[in-house]
Short mmCIF file of C-alpha atoms in Angstrom, two decimals:
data_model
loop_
_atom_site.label_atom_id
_atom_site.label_comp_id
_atom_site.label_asym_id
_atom_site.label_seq_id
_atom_site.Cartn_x
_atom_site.Cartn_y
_atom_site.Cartn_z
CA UNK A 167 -3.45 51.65 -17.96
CA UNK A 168 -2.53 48.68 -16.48
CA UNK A 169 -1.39 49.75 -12.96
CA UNK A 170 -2.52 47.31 -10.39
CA UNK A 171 0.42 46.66 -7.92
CA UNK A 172 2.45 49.32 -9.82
CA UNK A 173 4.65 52.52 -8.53
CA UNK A 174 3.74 55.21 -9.96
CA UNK A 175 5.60 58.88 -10.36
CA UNK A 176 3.09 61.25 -11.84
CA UNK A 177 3.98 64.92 -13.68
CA UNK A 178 0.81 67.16 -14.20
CA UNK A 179 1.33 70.20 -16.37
CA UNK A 180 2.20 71.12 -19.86
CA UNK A 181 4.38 69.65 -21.95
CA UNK A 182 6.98 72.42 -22.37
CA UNK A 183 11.04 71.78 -22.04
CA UNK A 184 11.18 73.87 -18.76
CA UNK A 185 8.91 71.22 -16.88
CA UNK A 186 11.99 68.56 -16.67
CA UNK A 187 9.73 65.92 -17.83
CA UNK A 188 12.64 64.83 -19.77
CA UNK A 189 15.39 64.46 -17.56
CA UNK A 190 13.17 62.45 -15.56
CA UNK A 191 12.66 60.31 -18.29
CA UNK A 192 16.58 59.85 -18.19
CA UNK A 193 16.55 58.65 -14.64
CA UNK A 194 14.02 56.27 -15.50
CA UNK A 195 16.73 53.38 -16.70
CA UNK A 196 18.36 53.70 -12.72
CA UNK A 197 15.18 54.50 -10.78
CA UNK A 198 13.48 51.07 -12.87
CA UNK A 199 16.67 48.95 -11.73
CA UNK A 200 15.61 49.39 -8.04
CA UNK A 201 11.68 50.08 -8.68
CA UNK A 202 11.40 47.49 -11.29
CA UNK A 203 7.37 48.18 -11.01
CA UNK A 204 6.95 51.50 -11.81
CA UNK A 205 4.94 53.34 -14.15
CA UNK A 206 5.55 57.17 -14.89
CA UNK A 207 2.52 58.58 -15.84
CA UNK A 208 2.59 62.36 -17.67
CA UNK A 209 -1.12 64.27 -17.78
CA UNK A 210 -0.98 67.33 -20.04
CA UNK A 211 0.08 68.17 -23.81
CA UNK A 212 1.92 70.62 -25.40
CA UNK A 213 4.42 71.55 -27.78
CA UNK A 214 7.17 69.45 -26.24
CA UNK A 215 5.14 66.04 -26.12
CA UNK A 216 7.02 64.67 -29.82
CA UNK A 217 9.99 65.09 -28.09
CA UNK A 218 8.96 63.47 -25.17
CA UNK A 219 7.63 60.79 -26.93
CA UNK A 220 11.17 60.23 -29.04
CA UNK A 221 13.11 60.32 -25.74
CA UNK A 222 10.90 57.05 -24.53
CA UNK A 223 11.37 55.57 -27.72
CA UNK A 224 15.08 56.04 -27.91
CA UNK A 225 15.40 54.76 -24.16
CA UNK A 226 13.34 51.61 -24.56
CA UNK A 227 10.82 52.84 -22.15
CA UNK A 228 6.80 52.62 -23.77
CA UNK A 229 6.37 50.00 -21.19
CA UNK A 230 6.76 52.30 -18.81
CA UNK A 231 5.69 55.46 -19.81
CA UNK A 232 2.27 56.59 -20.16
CA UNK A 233 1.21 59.70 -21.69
CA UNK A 234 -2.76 60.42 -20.66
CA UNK A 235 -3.19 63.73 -22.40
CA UNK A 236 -4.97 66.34 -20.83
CA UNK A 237 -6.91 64.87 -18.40
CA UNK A 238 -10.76 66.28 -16.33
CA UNK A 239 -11.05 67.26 -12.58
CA UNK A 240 -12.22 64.18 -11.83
CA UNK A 241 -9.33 61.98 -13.51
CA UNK A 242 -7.10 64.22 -12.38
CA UNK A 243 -7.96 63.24 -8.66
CA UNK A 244 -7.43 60.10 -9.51
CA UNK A 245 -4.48 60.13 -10.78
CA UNK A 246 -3.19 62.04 -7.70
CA UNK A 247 -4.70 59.76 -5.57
CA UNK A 248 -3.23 56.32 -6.98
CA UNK A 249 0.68 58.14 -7.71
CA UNK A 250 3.42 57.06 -5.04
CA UNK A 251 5.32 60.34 -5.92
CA UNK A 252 4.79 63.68 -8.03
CA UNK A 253 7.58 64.98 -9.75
CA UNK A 254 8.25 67.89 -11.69
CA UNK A 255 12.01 68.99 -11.39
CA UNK A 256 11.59 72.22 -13.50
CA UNK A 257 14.41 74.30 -14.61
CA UNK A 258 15.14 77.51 -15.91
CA UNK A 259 15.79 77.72 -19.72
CA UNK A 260 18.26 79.97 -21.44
CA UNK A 261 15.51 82.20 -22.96
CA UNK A 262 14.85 83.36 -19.37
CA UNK A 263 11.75 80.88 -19.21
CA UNK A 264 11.13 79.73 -15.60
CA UNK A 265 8.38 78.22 -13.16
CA UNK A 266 6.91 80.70 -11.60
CA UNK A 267 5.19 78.88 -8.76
CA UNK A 268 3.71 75.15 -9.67
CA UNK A 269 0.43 74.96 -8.00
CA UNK A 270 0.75 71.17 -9.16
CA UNK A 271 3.37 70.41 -6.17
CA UNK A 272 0.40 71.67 -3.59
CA UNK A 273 -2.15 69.93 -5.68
CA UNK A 274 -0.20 66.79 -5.00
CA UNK A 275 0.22 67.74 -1.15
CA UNK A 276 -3.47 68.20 -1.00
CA UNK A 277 -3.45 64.49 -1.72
CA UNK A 278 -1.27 63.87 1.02
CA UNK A 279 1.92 62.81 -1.83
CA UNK A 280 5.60 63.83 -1.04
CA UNK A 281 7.06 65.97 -4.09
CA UNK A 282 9.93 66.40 -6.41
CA UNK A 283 10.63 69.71 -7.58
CA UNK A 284 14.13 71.41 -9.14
CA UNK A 285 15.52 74.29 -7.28
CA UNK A 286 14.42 76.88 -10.27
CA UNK A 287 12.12 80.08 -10.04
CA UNK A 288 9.33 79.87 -7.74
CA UNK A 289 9.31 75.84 -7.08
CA UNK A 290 10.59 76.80 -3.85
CA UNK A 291 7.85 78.66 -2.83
CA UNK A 292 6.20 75.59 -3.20
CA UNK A 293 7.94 72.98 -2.17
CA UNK A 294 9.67 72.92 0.65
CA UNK A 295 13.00 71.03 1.02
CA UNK A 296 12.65 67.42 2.61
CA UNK A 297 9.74 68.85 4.87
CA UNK A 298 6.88 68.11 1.91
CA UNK A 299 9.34 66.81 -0.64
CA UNK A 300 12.60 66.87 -2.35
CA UNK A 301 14.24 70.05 -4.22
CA UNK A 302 16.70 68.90 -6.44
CA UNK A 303 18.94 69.71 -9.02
CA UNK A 304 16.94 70.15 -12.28
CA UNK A 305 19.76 68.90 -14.57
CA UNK A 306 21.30 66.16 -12.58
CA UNK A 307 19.77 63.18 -13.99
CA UNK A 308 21.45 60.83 -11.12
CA UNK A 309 20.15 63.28 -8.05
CA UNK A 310 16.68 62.62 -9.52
CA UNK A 311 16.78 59.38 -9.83
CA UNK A 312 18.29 58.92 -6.43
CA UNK A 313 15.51 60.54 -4.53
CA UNK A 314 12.75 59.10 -7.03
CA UNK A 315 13.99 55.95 -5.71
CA UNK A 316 14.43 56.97 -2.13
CA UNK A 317 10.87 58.10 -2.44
CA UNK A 318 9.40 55.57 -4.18
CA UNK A 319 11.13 52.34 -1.76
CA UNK A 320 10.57 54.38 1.71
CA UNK A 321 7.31 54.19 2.31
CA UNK A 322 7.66 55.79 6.02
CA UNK A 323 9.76 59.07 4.43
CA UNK A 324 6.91 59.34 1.26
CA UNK A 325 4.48 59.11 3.91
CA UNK A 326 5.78 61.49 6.45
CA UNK A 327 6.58 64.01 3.54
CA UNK A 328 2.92 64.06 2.23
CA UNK A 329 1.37 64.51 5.33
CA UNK A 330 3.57 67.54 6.25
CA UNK A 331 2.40 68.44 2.74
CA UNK A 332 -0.61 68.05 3.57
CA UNK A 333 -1.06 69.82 6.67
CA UNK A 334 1.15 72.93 4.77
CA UNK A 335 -1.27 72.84 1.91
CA UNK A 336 -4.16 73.47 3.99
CA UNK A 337 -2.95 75.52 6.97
CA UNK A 338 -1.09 78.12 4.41
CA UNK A 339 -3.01 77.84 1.59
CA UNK A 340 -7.01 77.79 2.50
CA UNK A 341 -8.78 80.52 1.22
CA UNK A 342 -9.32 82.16 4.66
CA UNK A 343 -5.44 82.26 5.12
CA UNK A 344 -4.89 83.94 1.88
CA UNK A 345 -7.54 86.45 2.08
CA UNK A 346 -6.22 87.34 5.58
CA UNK A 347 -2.97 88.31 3.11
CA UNK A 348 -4.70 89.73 0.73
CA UNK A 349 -6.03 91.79 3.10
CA UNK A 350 -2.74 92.89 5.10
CA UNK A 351 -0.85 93.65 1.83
CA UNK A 352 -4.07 96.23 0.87
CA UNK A 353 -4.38 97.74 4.27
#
C-alpha cells in the first residue's frame, strides 16, 4: 500500500452511511494541507462502499485513500498497529439508525492509538472525551478535520491519549472486570 513514512488515519467497520466514513473523507482536502503525508486507510465493505468510492473520486483523493476490504485478525493488527489515529465519527441517521457501542474505538486503544469518535449513540461509552480520544461533532466536517490534524501533528497528545486508552481498555474491559459485572447485575 505504499505507506513507508506515511500518516495514517484508519476506520474499521462496515461500510454503512452512519459510520461517518464520508465526512471524513470531506476533511481530507484541510487535514492533507497540514499532513501532506497521510494515507486514510478504510477496512470493511458494505453497502455504502460505491458511494464512498464516488466521494474520493469527486474530491481528487485515490492517492490518498485506500480501501482494503474486509480484512483477517492478523491484518487487522496490523493495520492498528502501523495507524497514527482511528477515526470513526459516527452519527445518527434519520431512520433512527445509530452506533450502539463501537468496540473498534477500544480495539484501537488496545493498540495504544488515540481515537476519533462523533458524539452519537453509544460512542460515548466508548470513547471518552480528550482522555483516550476526541468526541466530535459527526457532521462538522471542519471540527474533524481540526482534531485529525491536531492528532495526527502532536505526537505527545496522540501518545498520551492512547496510552490512557490503553490502560482504560484493559483495566475496564478484561474479562475478569466484566464478569465481576456480569455477576453484580445477576446477584
Amino acid at each position: 500500500f505504499n505507506l513507508k513514512n506515511k500518516k495514517i488515519l484508519l476506520t474499521v467497520g462496515r461500510l454503512v452511511k452512519r459510520k461517518g466514513h464520508d465526512y471524513v473523507i470531506q476533511a481530507l482536502p484541510t487535514i492533507i494541507k497540514q499532513v501532506p503525508g497521510l494515507i486514510y486507510i478504510i477496512a470493511g465493505s458494505g453497502p455504502y462502499q460505491k458511494n464512498l468510492e464516488k466521494l474520493v473520486n469527486q474530491k481528487n483523493l485515490g492517492g490518498y485513500v485506500k480501501f482494503v476490504g474486509n480484512v483477517d485478525q492478523k491484518d487487522l493488527a496490523a493495520f492498528y498497529s502501523i495507524c497514527n489515529v482511528f477515526t470513526m465519527p459516527s452519527r445518527q441517521l434519520a431512520n433512527g439508525d445509530v452506533e450502539g457501542f463501537g468496540i473498534a474505538y477500544l480495539e484501537a486503544n488496545l493498540f495504544g492509538k488515540p481515537v476519533i469518535g462523533g458524539k452519537s449513540g453509544g460512542v460515548p461509552e466508548a470513547v471518552i472525551d480528550r482522555q483516550t480520544g476526541f468526541l466530535v461533532n459527526p457532521t462538522d466536517v471542519d471540527e474533524i478535520a481540526k482534531v485529525s490534524v491536531k492528532l495526527l501533528t502532536d505526537d505527545a497528545l496522540a501518545a498520551k491519549l492512547g496510552t490512557q486508552g490503553l490502560e482504560r481498555v484493559t483495566n475496564e474491559f478484561e474479562w475478569d472486570n466484566q464478569t465481576e459485572k456480569i455477576k453484580d447485575i445477576l446477584t
